[in-house]
Amino acid sequence: MATIMVVDDSKTVRSYHGSILKSMGLDVLEAENGMEALEKSLGAKVDLYLVDVNMPIMDGYSFIKDLRKQDAHKIVPIIMITTQAKEEDKINAYTVGANLFETKPIRPEQLQAYIDILVKR
Amino acid sequence: MSYLLSKENFAKIGEFIYRKSGIYLEDDKHYNKLGKYIDTRSDELGIDNFRKYFYRLRFDDNDGTEFQALMNAITVNETYFFREKDQFEVLVNRILPELHDSIPKNRPLRILSSPCSTGEEPYSMILHIVEEGNVVEKRDIEVVGIDIDSTVIKKAQEAKYSQRSVHAIPKNVLSKWFVKKALNYELCEDLQGTVDFQVANVFDKTQMRKLGKFDVIFSRNMLIYFDDASRKEVAMTFYDMLNPGGYVLLGHAEYMSRIVSVFKAKKIDNTLIYQK
Amino acid sequence: MALIKQHTTQIMDELPTFSTLEEAITFFESSDVLEKEDFAIEEIVKFDGGGKYLVSFMKNESIDKNLLIKIASVISNMDSDEAPIEDVMDLLKLDNAHIRNLGISILRDFSNSIKYYIVKFLIGDDRDLRIFAINVLGDVDFAESRDMLVELLETEEDINVAMTAVDYMGEIGEEEDVALLESLKERFSGDSYVEFAVDSAIKLIEG
């Protein structure tokens, strides 16, 4: 079964997206910040990451930068999610290795569409 | 059994505890313990519902003692030999051999236990090291144990332990390295003095500097009791005290992700460890 | 080779003492050894104006990531009446997300001292700052936290800001807040995210 990790410091954001993903039959892992996401990605097979920008301890950009350094995670799809989509934020996201940039919350239909293209099931 | 603590309230207080300490409450593990504790504590305070207790915890706890008391109630405080023993196994089977290869032979491998309490943790390291036998044959290993409490340091230096303290040591290891005297187990002479015990305060930078640099630091179930800023401070102190490539190991329910991002997280044999 | 029994005292490099902030800064800026820098930072912060200097140093984009974190940690551990809080606030305006977030984490460690700013942020234009302010309210022991969240929720139009507040209402909200929470569903036109967040919060309140 495919596994998605939701990385966001808001419990509601994690739970909301998590519940949509679960209803699609996916396994969901959650992390509160980039460092926790790194810890949980160790030895885990994650098929897609949803990553918030602003988080304590380690923000989204730093997380993606570190994740992409690992051989196991060089090509896993990453969608960055944020409260406001500023031009510089988008460019920063793509520079560190995110594949997509979205404002949150991501709607169920949109999320389904992304899963369909990005995740092999 | 019905407590003031309902299942919904359990979720609520669990959120709060997780945010403040990083400890994630589990239903089967913590619900009853927490329920009993809150009932008792509410009784002491003359409170008759969860809401009032929670309000006190959140808004009326200026010196943090209420939260501290709660933490003490839900964490296992007792120390005993080989507690969370997979970490000792990772230490001798994976970490020490790796460090032995990468570190110049002309200096000892140094390990710190902080807090060392009455010595069970550093002596557990020693026992694993001598039982593994290989690395210690090829190079010097030095173990240092520190604690802020001088009475526990004194006890640690005596190296005399109760049945309860040694209960998790395999019988053959126990009989090999301990001498039974009346009701106590005394560490054998060969191993006496192998741990350098010192009274020290992790917040005292000068004291910490004097201890020198280490290759491995065990700090289990200490950081969870500090507030966020202090936790960061001590984590950074540990970082400073490590040689490059050195490791920190925290308790099972503790994560650097609550604290700082400077360490690199690694998983070895299913154990989470942090490297500089 | 063996377990060391003769425990030797560790030989320490002699570390200098400083009598002025300038001396400490000079040492810090001329040093490229991380250890010496760490020591210098701890000394700098002891002087008047040292904290201010460190915050302005943080704005330097090319500093070593770990050095930044060390500086942030040292500032976090200052006494709240001596900490350069206004200067740290400036960090929130930077483009660099990493430094901005460090600024936020420092301020969260001074939660109790920044009540005045929290109130300002809550009614300000910057939605990320509104979210930050809400997170602080959720973190600290302000008796007024709930009142402030309720007030915010009465008029908040941004969905992410509102739901951040709803998150905390689940924890500190009261029975009388349920009606307000329910009204959010209408304000946000039945959005499924809002339904989800509000229902979760109400469940915790009524629990």
Coordinates of C-alpha atoms in Angstrom, one line a residue:
Chain A
M1 CA 0.0 0.0 0.0
A2 CA 1.4 3.4 -0.9
T3 CA 2.4 5.7 2.0
I4 CA 2.1 9.5 2.1
M5 CA 3.8 11.7 4.7
V6 CA 2.2 14.9 5.8
V7 CA 4.6 17.4 7.3
D8 CA 3.0 20.4 9.0
D9 CA 3.0 21.9 12.5
S10 CA -0.8 22.2 12.5
K11 CA -2.5 19.2 13.9
T12 CA -5.7 20.1 12.0
V13 CA -3.8 20.3 8.6
R14 CA -2.2 17.0 9.2
S15 CA -5.4 15.3 10.3
Y16 CA -7.5 16.8 7.5
H17 CA -5.2 15.8 4.7
G18 CA -4.5 12.6 6.5
S19 CA -8.2 11.6 6.6
I20 CA -8.6 12.4 2.9
L21 CA -5.6 10.3 2.0
K22 CA -6.8 7.4 4.2
S23 CA -10.2 7.5 2.5
M24 CA -8.3 6.9 -0.7
G25 CA -6.9 3.8 0.8
L26 CA -3.4 5.2 1.5
D27 CA -1.2 4.8 4.5
V28 CA -0.4 8.1 6.2
L29 CA 2.6 9.2 8.3
E30 CA 2.6 12.5 10.1
A31 CA 5.4 14.8 11.2
E32 CA 5.3 18.1 13.0
N33 CA 8.4 19.6 11.6
G34 CA 11.2 18.9 9.1
M35 CA 13.4 17.2 11.6
E36 CA 10.7 14.8 12.7
A37 CA 10.0 14.1 9.1
L38 CA 13.6 13.2 8.6
E39 CA 13.5 10.9 11.6
K40 CA 10.3 9.2 10.4
S41 CA 11.5 8.8 6.8
L42 CA 14.4 6.7 8.0
G43 CA 13.8 3.1 6.8
A44 CA 10.3 4.1 5.7
K45 CA 9.0 3.7 2.2
V46 CA 7.3 7.0 1.5
D47 CA 5.7 7.6 -1.9
L48 CA 4.8 11.2 -1.6
Y49 CA 5.5 14.1 0.8
L50 CA 3.2 17.0 1.6
V51 CA 5.4 19.6 3.2
D52 CA 4.6 22.9 4.9
V53 CA 6.9 25.9 4.7
N54 CA 6.9 27.4 8.1
M55 CA 7.6 25.0 10.9
P56 CA 9.6 25.2 14.1
I57 CA 13.0 23.4 14.6
M58 CA 13.4 22.7 10.8
D59 CA 11.4 24.5 8.1
G60 CA 10.1 22.9 4.9
Y61 CA 13.0 24.1 2.6
S62 CA 15.7 22.8 4.9
F63 CA 13.9 19.5 5.2
I64 CA 13.6 19.0 1.4
K65 CA 17.2 20.0 1.0
D66 CA 18.3 17.4 3.4
L67 CA 15.9 14.7 2.2
R68 CA 17.1 15.1 -1.4
K69 CA 20.7 14.5 -0.3
Q70 CA 19.7 10.9 0.5
D71 CA 19.9 8.4 -2.3
A72 CA 16.7 6.7 -1.3
H73 CA 14.8 10.0 -1.6
K74 CA 16.2 11.7 -4.6
I75 CA 13.2 11.3 -6.8
V76 CA 10.2 10.9 -4.4
P77 CA 7.6 13.4 -5.3
I78 CA 7.2 16.4 -3.0
I79 CA 4.4 18.9 -2.9
M80 CA 5.1 22.0 -0.9
I81 CA 2.1 23.5 0.8
T82 CA 1.8 27.0 2.2
T83 CA -0.6 29.6 3.4
Q84 CA 0.4 32.1 0.8
A85 CA 2.0 31.5 -2.6
K86 CA 4.5 34.2 -3.1
E87 CA 6.7 34.1 -6.2
E88 CA 10.0 33.8 -4.3
D89 CA 8.5 31.0 -2.2
K90 CA 7.7 29.0 -5.3
I91 CA 11.2 29.5 -6.8
N92 CA 12.8 28.5 -3.5
A93 CA 10.6 25.4 -3.4
Y94 CA 11.7 24.3 -6.9
T95 CA 15.3 25.2 -6.2
V96 CA 15.5 22.9 -3.2
G97 CA 13.8 20.1 -5.1
A98 CA 10.1 20.2 -4.5
N99 CA 8.0 19.1 -7.5
L100 CA 4.9 21.2 -6.9
F101 CA 3.8 24.2 -4.9
E102 CA 0.2 24.5 -3.5
T103 CA -1.7 26.7 -1.2
K104 CA -3.3 24.9 1.7
P105 CA -5.6 23.3 2.4
I106 CA -5.5 21.1 -0.7
R107 CA -9.0 20.2 -1.8
P108 CA -9.9 16.5 -1.9
E109 CA -10.4 16.5 -5.7
Q110 CA -7.1 18.2 -6.2
L111 CA -5.3 15.9 -3.8
Q112 CA -6.9 12.9 -5.6
A113 CA -5.6 14.2 -8.9
Y114 CA -2.1 14.6 -7.6
I115 CA -2.1 11.1 -6.1
D116 CA -3.3 9.7 -9.4
I117 CA -0.4 11.2 -11.3
L118 CA 2.3 11.0 -8.8
V119 CA 1.8 7.8 -6.8
K120 CA 2.0 4.3 -8.2
R121 CA -0.5 2.1 -6.4
Chain B
M1 CA -13.0 1.9 36.3
S2 CA -14.2 5.5 35.7
Y3 CA -11.9 8.4 36.0
L4 CA -12.3 12.2 35.8
L5 CA -10.3 11.6 32.7
S6 CA -12.5 10.7 29.8
K7 CA -11.1 9.3 26.6
E8 CA -11.7 12.7 24.8
N9 CA -9.9 14.4 27.7
F10 CA -7.1 12.0 27.3
A11 CA -6.7 13.1 23.7
K12 CA -6.8 16.7 24.8
I13 CA -4.2 16.5 27.6
G14 CA -2.2 14.2 25.3
E15 CA -1.9 17.0 22.7
F16 CA -0.7 19.4 25.4
I17 CA 1.8 17.0 26.9
Y18 CA 3.2 16.1 23.4
R19 CA 3.6 19.8 22.6
K20 CA 5.4 20.5 25.8
S21 CA 7.6 17.5 26.2
G22 CA 7.5 15.5 23.0
I23 CA 6.1 12.5 24.8
Y24 CA 3.4 10.8 22.9
L25 CA 0.8 9.2 25.1
E26 CA -0.5 5.8 24.2
D27 CA -3.9 4.5 25.2
D28 CA -2.9 1.2 26.6
K29 CA 0.3 2.4 28.2
H30 CA -0.8 5.6 29.8
Y31 CA -4.5 6.0 30.1
N32 CA -5.0 4.2 33.4
K33 CA -1.9 5.6 35.0
L34 CA -2.8 9.1 34.0
G35 CA -6.4 8.6 35.0
K36 CA -5.4 7.5 38.5
Y37 CA -2.9 10.3 38.9
I38 CA -5.3 13.0 37.9
D39 CA -8.0 11.6 40.2
T40 CA -5.5 11.6 43.1
R41 CA -4.1 15.0 42.3
S42 CA -7.5 16.6 41.8
D43 CA -8.5 15.2 45.2
E44 CA -5.5 16.8 46.8
L45 CA -6.4 20.1 45.2
G46 CA -10.1 19.9 46.1
I47 CA -11.0 19.8 42.4
D48 CA -13.9 17.8 41.1
N49 CA -13.6 17.9 37.3
F50 CA -11.0 17.5 34.6
R51 CA -11.6 21.0 33.2
K52 CA -10.5 22.7 36.4
Y53 CA -7.4 20.5 36.6
F54 CA -6.5 21.2 33.0
Y55 CA -7.0 24.9 33.5
R56 CA -4.6 24.8 36.4
L57 CA -2.1 22.9 34.4
R58 CA -2.2 25.2 31.5
F59 CA -2.8 28.7 33.0
D60 CA -1.9 28.5 36.6
D61 CA 1.4 26.8 36.7
N62 CA 3.9 29.6 36.8
D63 CA 6.9 27.7 38.3
G64 CA 6.1 24.6 36.3
T65 CA 5.8 22.3 39.3
E66 CA 2.3 21.1 38.4
F67 CA 3.6 20.0 35.0
Q68 CA 6.7 18.5 36.5
A69 CA 4.6 16.5 38.9
L70 CA 2.5 15.2 36.0
M71 CA 5.7 14.2 34.1
N72 CA 7.0 12.4 37.0
A73 CA 3.8 10.5 37.3
I74 CA 3.7 9.3 33.7
T75 CA 7.4 8.6 33.0
V76 CA 9.1 5.6 34.4
N77 CA 11.8 7.0 36.7
E78 CA 13.4 4.1 38.1
T79 CA 16.8 3.2 36.9
Y80 CA 18.1 -0.3 36.6
F81 CA 20.8 -2.2 34.8
F82 CA 20.3 -2.8 31.1
R83 CA 17.2 -0.5 30.9
E84 CA 16.3 0.0 27.2
K85 CA 19.1 -2.5 26.4
D86 CA 18.8 -2.3 22.7
Q87 CA 20.7 1.0 22.9
F88 CA 23.6 -0.7 24.7
E89 CA 23.6 -3.4 22.1
V90 CA 23.7 -0.8 19.3
L91 CA 26.6 0.9 21.2
V92 CA 28.8 -2.1 21.3
N93 CA 27.8 -3.9 18.2
R94 CA 27.6 -1.0 15.8
I95 CA 28.7 2.3 17.1
L96 CA 32.0 1.4 18.9
P97 CA 33.3 -0.7 16.0
E98 CA 32.5 2.0 13.5
L99 CA 34.2 4.7 15.7
H100 CA 37.1 2.4 16.3
D101 CA 37.7 2.3 12.6
S102 CA 37.4 6.0 12.0
I103 CA 39.2 7.4 15.0
P104 CA 43.0 7.6 15.3
K105 CA 44.3 4.7 17.6
N106 CA 46.4 7.0 19.8
R107 CA 43.5 8.3 21.8
P108 CA 40.8 6.6 23.8
L109 CA 37.2 6.3 22.8
R110 CA 35.2 8.4 25.3
I111 CA 31.7 7.9 26.3
L112 CA 29.5 10.1 28.5
S113 CA 26.5 9.2 30.6
S114 CA 24.5 12.2 31.6
P115 CA 22.7 11.9 34.0
C116 CA 24.3 8.8 35.4
S117 CA 22.3 8.7 38.6
T118 CA 23.4 5.8 40.8
G119 CA 25.6 4.4 38.0
E120 CA 23.4 1.7 36.4
E121 CA 23.6 3.3 33.0
P122 CA 27.4 3.8 32.7
Y123 CA 28.1 0.4 34.3
S124 CA 25.7 -1.2 31.8
M125 CA 27.9 0.3 29.1
I126 CA 30.9 -1.2 30.8
L127 CA 29.3 -4.6 31.1
H128 CA 28.3 -4.6 27.4
I129 CA 31.8 -3.5 26.4
V130 CA 33.6 -6.2 28.3
E131 CA 31.1 -8.9 27.2
E132 CA 31.6 -7.9 23.6
G133 CA 35.3 -8.0 24.2
N134 CA 36.6 -7.1 20.8
V135 CA 36.9 -3.3 20.6
V136 CA 38.1 -3.0 24.2
E137 CA 40.9 -5.3 23.4
K138 CA 42.1 -3.1 20.5
R139 CA 41.9 0.3 22.1
D140 CA 41.3 2.3 25.3
I141 CA 37.8 3.2 26.2
E142 CA 36.9 5.7 28.8
V143 CA 33.5 6.1 30.4
V144 CA 32.5 9.2 32.3
G145 CA 29.3 9.6 34.3
I146 CA 27.9 12.9 35.5
D147 CA 25.0 13.9 37.7
I148 CA 24.0 17.1 39.5
D149 CA 23.1 15.2 42.6
S150 CA 26.1 14.4 44.8
T151 CA 24.3 11.7 46.8
V152 CA 23.7 9.6 43.7
I153 CA 27.3 10.1 42.6
K154 CA 28.4 8.8 46.0
K155 CA 26.2 5.7 45.6
A156 CA 27.5 5.2 42.1
Q157 CA 31.1 5.2 43.3
E158 CA 30.2 2.5 45.9
A159 CA 29.0 0.2 43.1
K160 CA 26.7 -1.8 45.4
Y161 CA 23.3 -2.7 43.9
S162 CA 20.0 -4.2 45.0
Q163 CA 18.3 -7.2 43.5
R164 CA 15.8 -4.9 41.9
S165 CA 18.5 -2.9 40.2
V166 CA 20.2 -6.0 38.6
H167 CA 17.1 -7.9 37.8
A168 CA 17.5 -7.5 34.0
I169 CA 21.1 -8.7 33.8
P170 CA 21.4 -12.2 32.4
K171 CA 22.4 -14.6 35.2
N172 CA 25.7 -15.6 33.7
V173 CA 26.8 -12.0 33.2
L174 CA 25.7 -11.2 36.8
S175 CA 27.7 -14.1 38.3
K176 CA 30.7 -13.2 36.2
W177 CA 31.0 -9.5 37.1
F178 CA 29.3 -9.1 40.5
V179 CA 29.9 -10.5 43.9
K180 CA 26.8 -11.2 46.1
K181 CA 27.1 -9.8 49.6
A182 CA 24.1 -10.3 51.8
L183 CA 21.2 -8.8 49.8
N184 CA 23.4 -6.7 47.6
Y185 CA 25.4 -7.2 44.4
E186 CA 28.8 -5.6 44.4
L187 CA 30.6 -4.9 41.2
C188 CA 33.8 -7.0 41.0
E189 CA 37.1 -5.5 41.6
D190 CA 38.3 -5.7 38.0
L191 CA 35.5 -3.3 37.0
Q192 CA 35.6 -1.0 40.0
G193 CA 36.9 2.4 39.0
T194 CA 36.2 1.9 35.3
V195 CA 33.7 4.8 35.3
D196 CA 34.8 8.3 36.2
F197 CA 31.9 9.7 38.2
Q198 CA 31.7 13.4 38.7
V199 CA 29.2 15.8 40.1
A200 CA 28.4 18.3 37.3
N201 CA 25.7 20.6 36.1
V202 CA 25.0 20.5 32.4
F203 CA 24.1 24.2 32.4
D204 CA 27.6 25.1 33.7
K205 CA 29.6 25.6 30.6
T206 CA 32.9 25.7 32.4
Q207 CA 32.3 22.4 34.1
M208 CA 31.2 20.8 30.8
R209 CA 34.3 22.1 29.0
K210 CA 36.5 20.6 31.7
L211 CA 35.1 17.1 30.9
G212 CA 36.6 17.3 27.4
K213 CA 35.2 15.9 24.2
F214 CA 33.3 12.7 23.7
D215 CA 32.5 10.2 21.0
V216 CA 29.2 9.0 22.4
I217 CA 26.8 10.7 24.8
F218 CA 23.9 8.9 26.4
S219 CA 21.3 11.3 27.7
R220 CA 18.2 9.3 28.5
N221 CA 15.1 10.7 30.1
M222 CA 16.7 14.0 31.3
L223 CA 15.8 16.5 28.5
I224 CA 12.1 15.8 28.7
Y225 CA 12.0 17.5 32.1
F226 CA 13.4 20.8 30.9
D227 CA 11.5 23.7 29.2
D228 CA 12.1 24.4 25.5
A229 CA 14.8 26.9 25.9
S230 CA 16.8 24.8 28.4
R231 CA 16.4 21.7 26.3
K232 CA 17.9 23.6 23.3
E233 CA 20.7 24.9 25.4
V234 CA 21.7 21.4 26.7
A235 CA 21.4 19.8 23.3
M236 CA 23.7 22.4 21.8
T237 CA 26.1 21.8 24.7
F238 CA 26.1 18.1 23.9
Y239 CA 26.7 19.0 20.3
D240 CA 29.7 21.1 21.3
M241 CA 31.1 18.3 23.5
L242 CA 31.0 15.7 20.7
N243 CA 33.9 15.0 18.4
P244 CA 32.9 15.1 14.7
G245 CA 31.1 11.9 13.8
G246 CA 30.2 11.4 17.4
Y247 CA 26.7 10.1 18.5
V248 CA 24.0 11.1 21.0
L249 CA 21.4 8.7 22.2
L250 CA 18.2 9.8 23.9
G251 CA 15.6 7.8 25.7
H252 CA 13.0 5.8 23.7
A253 CA 10.3 8.4 23.9
E254 CA 12.6 11.3 23.2
Y255 CA 13.4 12.9 19.9
M256 CA 15.8 15.6 18.8
S257 CA 13.0 16.8 16.5
R258 CA 11.4 18.5 19.5
I259 CA 14.7 20.3 20.2
V260 CA 17.2 21.2 17.5
S261 CA 18.0 20.3 13.9
V262 CA 21.8 20.3 14.2
F263 CA 22.1 16.5 14.5
K264 CA 21.8 14.0 11.7
A265 CA 19.2 11.4 12.5
K266 CA 20.1 7.8 11.8
K267 CA 18.5 4.4 12.4
I268 CA 20.6 1.5 13.3
D269 CA 19.0 -1.9 14.1
N270 CA 15.8 0.0 14.5
T271 CA 17.3 2.3 17.1
L272 CA 17.2 6.0 16.5
I273 CA 20.5 7.7 17.1
Y274 CA 21.9 11.2 16.3
Q275 CA 25.2 12.0 14.8
K276 CA 27.3 15.1 14.7
Chain C
M1 CA 44.1 -1.8 25.5
A2 CA 41.4 -1.6 28.1
L3 CA 38.9 0.3 30.1
I4 CA 40.6 3.3 31.5
K5 CA 40.8 3.4 35.3
Q6 CA 43.3 6.1 35.6
H7 CA 41.1 9.0 34.6
T8 CA 43.1 11.9 33.5
T9 CA 41.9 15.5 33.6
Q10 CA 41.3 16.8 30.2
I11 CA 43.8 19.3 28.8
M12 CA 41.8 22.4 27.9
D13 CA 42.9 25.1 25.5
E14 CA 43.3 28.4 27.4
L15 CA 40.3 30.5 26.7
P16 CA 40.6 34.2 26.9
T17 CA 38.6 36.5 29.1
F18 CA 37.1 39.7 27.8
S19 CA 36.6 43.0 29.6
T20 CA 34.5 44.7 27.0
L21 CA 31.9 43.7 24.4
E22 CA 34.3 45.0 21.6
E23 CA 37.0 42.6 22.7
A24 CA 34.6 39.7 22.7
I25 CA 33.3 40.7 19.2
T26 CA 36.8 41.0 17.8
F27 CA 37.7 37.5 19.0
F28 CA 34.4 36.2 17.6
E29 CA 34.8 37.7 14.2
S30 CA 38.4 36.8 13.8
S31 CA 37.9 33.2 14.8
D32 CA 36.9 30.5 12.3
V33 CA 37.1 27.6 14.7
L34 CA 33.5 26.7 15.7
E35 CA 34.5 25.9 19.3
K36 CA 36.0 29.3 19.8
E37 CA 33.0 30.9 18.1
D38 CA 30.7 29.1 20.5
F39 CA 32.7 30.3 23.5
A40 CA 32.7 33.8 22.1
I41 CA 29.0 33.9 21.6
E42 CA 28.4 32.8 25.2
E43 CA 30.7 35.6 26.4
I44 CA 29.2 38.3 24.1
V45 CA 25.7 37.8 25.4
K46 CA 26.9 38.6 28.9
F47 CA 27.6 42.2 27.9
D48 CA 25.1 45.0 27.4
G49 CA 24.3 45.2 23.8
G50 CA 25.7 41.8 23.2
G51 CA 22.3 40.3 22.4
K52 CA 21.6 43.1 19.9
Y53 CA 24.9 42.4 18.2
L54 CA 24.1 38.7 17.9
V55 CA 20.7 39.3 16.4
S56 CA 22.1 41.6 13.8
F57 CA 24.8 39.0 13.0
M58 CA 22.0 36.5 12.4
K59 CA 20.8 38.5 9.4
N60 CA 24.0 37.5 7.6
E61 CA 22.8 35.0 5.1
S62 CA 26.1 33.1 4.6
I63 CA 26.7 32.0 8.2
D64 CA 27.1 28.4 9.1
K65 CA 23.7 26.8 9.8
N66 CA 24.8 25.4 13.1
L67 CA 26.3 28.7 14.3
L68 CA 22.9 30.3 13.6
I69 CA 21.2 27.8 15.7
K70 CA 23.7 28.2 18.5
I71 CA 23.2 32.0 18.5
A72 CA 19.4 31.5 18.6
S73 CA 19.7 29.1 21.5
V74 CA 21.9 31.5 23.4
I75 CA 19.5 34.4 22.9
S76 CA 16.6 32.2 23.9
N77 CA 18.3 31.6 27.2
M78 CA 18.8 35.3 28.1
D79 CA 16.8 36.9 30.8
S80 CA 13.6 38.2 29.4
D81 CA 14.2 41.8 30.6
E82 CA 17.6 41.8 28.9
A83 CA 16.7 40.0 25.7
P84 CA 16.7 42.1 22.5
I85 CA 13.1 41.3 21.6
E86 CA 12.5 44.2 19.3
D87 CA 15.5 43.3 17.3
V88 CA 14.4 39.7 17.1
M89 CA 11.0 40.9 15.8
D90 CA 12.9 42.4 12.8
L91 CA 14.0 38.9 11.8
L92 CA 10.4 38.1 11.1
K93 CA 10.4 40.4 8.1
L94 CA 13.3 38.7 6.3
D95 CA 12.9 36.7 3.1
N96 CA 15.1 33.9 4.3
A97 CA 12.7 31.3 5.7
H98 CA 15.3 29.6 7.9
I99 CA 16.3 32.8 9.7
R100 CA 12.7 33.9 9.9
N101 CA 11.7 30.7 11.6
L102 CA 14.7 30.9 14.0
G103 CA 13.4 34.3 14.9
I104 CA 10.0 32.9 15.6
S105 CA 11.4 30.1 17.7
I106 CA 13.3 32.6 19.8
L107 CA 10.2 34.7 20.3
R108 CA 8.3 31.6 21.4
D109 CA 10.8 31.1 24.1
F110 CA 9.9 34.5 25.4
S111 CA 6.2 34.0 25.0
N112 CA 5.4 35.4 28.4
S113 CA 7.2 38.7 27.6
I114 CA 5.7 39.4 24.3
K115 CA 2.0 39.7 25.1
Y116 CA 1.9 43.3 23.8
Y117 CA 3.2 42.2 20.4
I118 CA 0.9 39.2 20.2
V119 CA -2.1 41.5 20.5
K120 CA -0.6 43.7 17.8
F121 CA 0.0 40.8 15.5
L122 CA -3.5 39.4 16.0
I123 CA -5.1 42.4 14.5
G124 CA -2.3 43.1 11.9
D125 CA -2.3 42.5 8.2
D126 CA 0.3 39.8 7.9
R127 CA -1.5 36.5 8.1
D128 CA 1.7 34.5 8.9
L129 CA 2.2 36.8 11.9
R130 CA -1.4 36.2 12.9
I131 CA -0.7 32.5 12.8
F132 CA 2.4 33.0 14.8
A133 CA 0.5 35.0 17.4
I134 CA -2.1 32.3 17.6
N135 CA 0.6 29.6 18.1
V136 CA 2.0 31.6 21.0
L137 CA -1.4 32.0 22.5
G138 CA -1.8 28.2 22.3
D139 CA 1.6 27.6 23.8
V140 CA 1.7 29.9 26.8
D141 CA -0.2 30.3 30.0
F142 CA -2.1 33.5 29.2
A143 CA -5.4 33.4 31.0
E144 CA -6.6 35.7 28.2
S145 CA -5.7 33.3 25.5
R146 CA -9.2 32.0 25.0
D147 CA -10.7 35.5 25.0
M148 CA -8.2 36.6 22.4
L149 CA -8.9 33.6 20.2
V150 CA -12.6 34.0 20.4
E151 CA -12.2 37.7 19.4
L152 CA -10.1 36.7 16.5
L153 CA -12.5 34.1 15.3
E154 CA -15.4 36.5 15.4
T155 CA -14.0 38.3 12.4
E156 CA -11.2 36.3 10.8
E157 CA -11.6 35.8 7.0
D158 CA -8.5 33.8 6.2
I159 CA -9.2 30.1 6.3
N160 CA -5.7 29.1 7.5
V161 CA -5.5 31.7 10.3
A162 CA -9.0 30.8 11.4
M163 CA -8.4 27.0 11.5
T164 CA -5.1 27.5 13.4
A165 CA -7.2 29.2 16.1
V166 CA -9.9 26.5 15.9
D167 CA -7.1 24.0 16.6
Y168 CA -6.4 25.6 20.0
M169 CA -10.0 26.2 20.8
G170 CA -10.3 22.4 20.9
E171 CA -8.0 22.5 23.8
I172 CA -9.0 25.6 25.7
G173 CA -12.5 26.3 24.4
E174 CA -15.6 26.1 26.5
E175 CA -19.2 25.0 25.9
E176 CA -20.3 28.5 25.2
D177 CA -17.8 28.8 22.3
V178 CA -19.5 26.0 20.3
A179 CA -22.0 28.3 18.6
L180 CA -19.2 30.5 17.3
L181 CA -17.3 27.5 16.0
E182 CA -20.4 26.2 14.3
S183 CA -20.9 29.6 12.7
L184 CA -17.5 29.3 11.0
K185 CA -18.9 26.6 8.7
E186 CA -21.3 29.1 7.2
R187 CA -18.7 31.9 7.0
F188 CA -16.5 29.6 4.9
S189 CA -19.4 28.3 2.8
G190 CA -19.3 24.7 4.0
D191 CA -15.7 24.2 3.1
S192 CA -14.8 20.6 4.0
Y193 CA -11.6 21.6 5.7
V194 CA -13.5 24.0 8.0
E195 CA -16.2 21.3 8.7
F196 CA -13.4 18.9 9.6
A197 CA -11.6 21.3 11.9
V198 CA -14.6 22.7 13.6
D199 CA -16.2 19.2 14.2
S200 CA -12.9 18.0 15.7
A201 CA -12.6 21.0 18.0
I202 CA -16.2 20.7 19.2
K203 CA -15.7 17.0 19.9
L204 CA -12.8 17.8 22.2
I205 CA -14.7 20.6 23.9
E206 CA -17.7 18.5 24.6
G207 CA -15.6 15.6 25.6

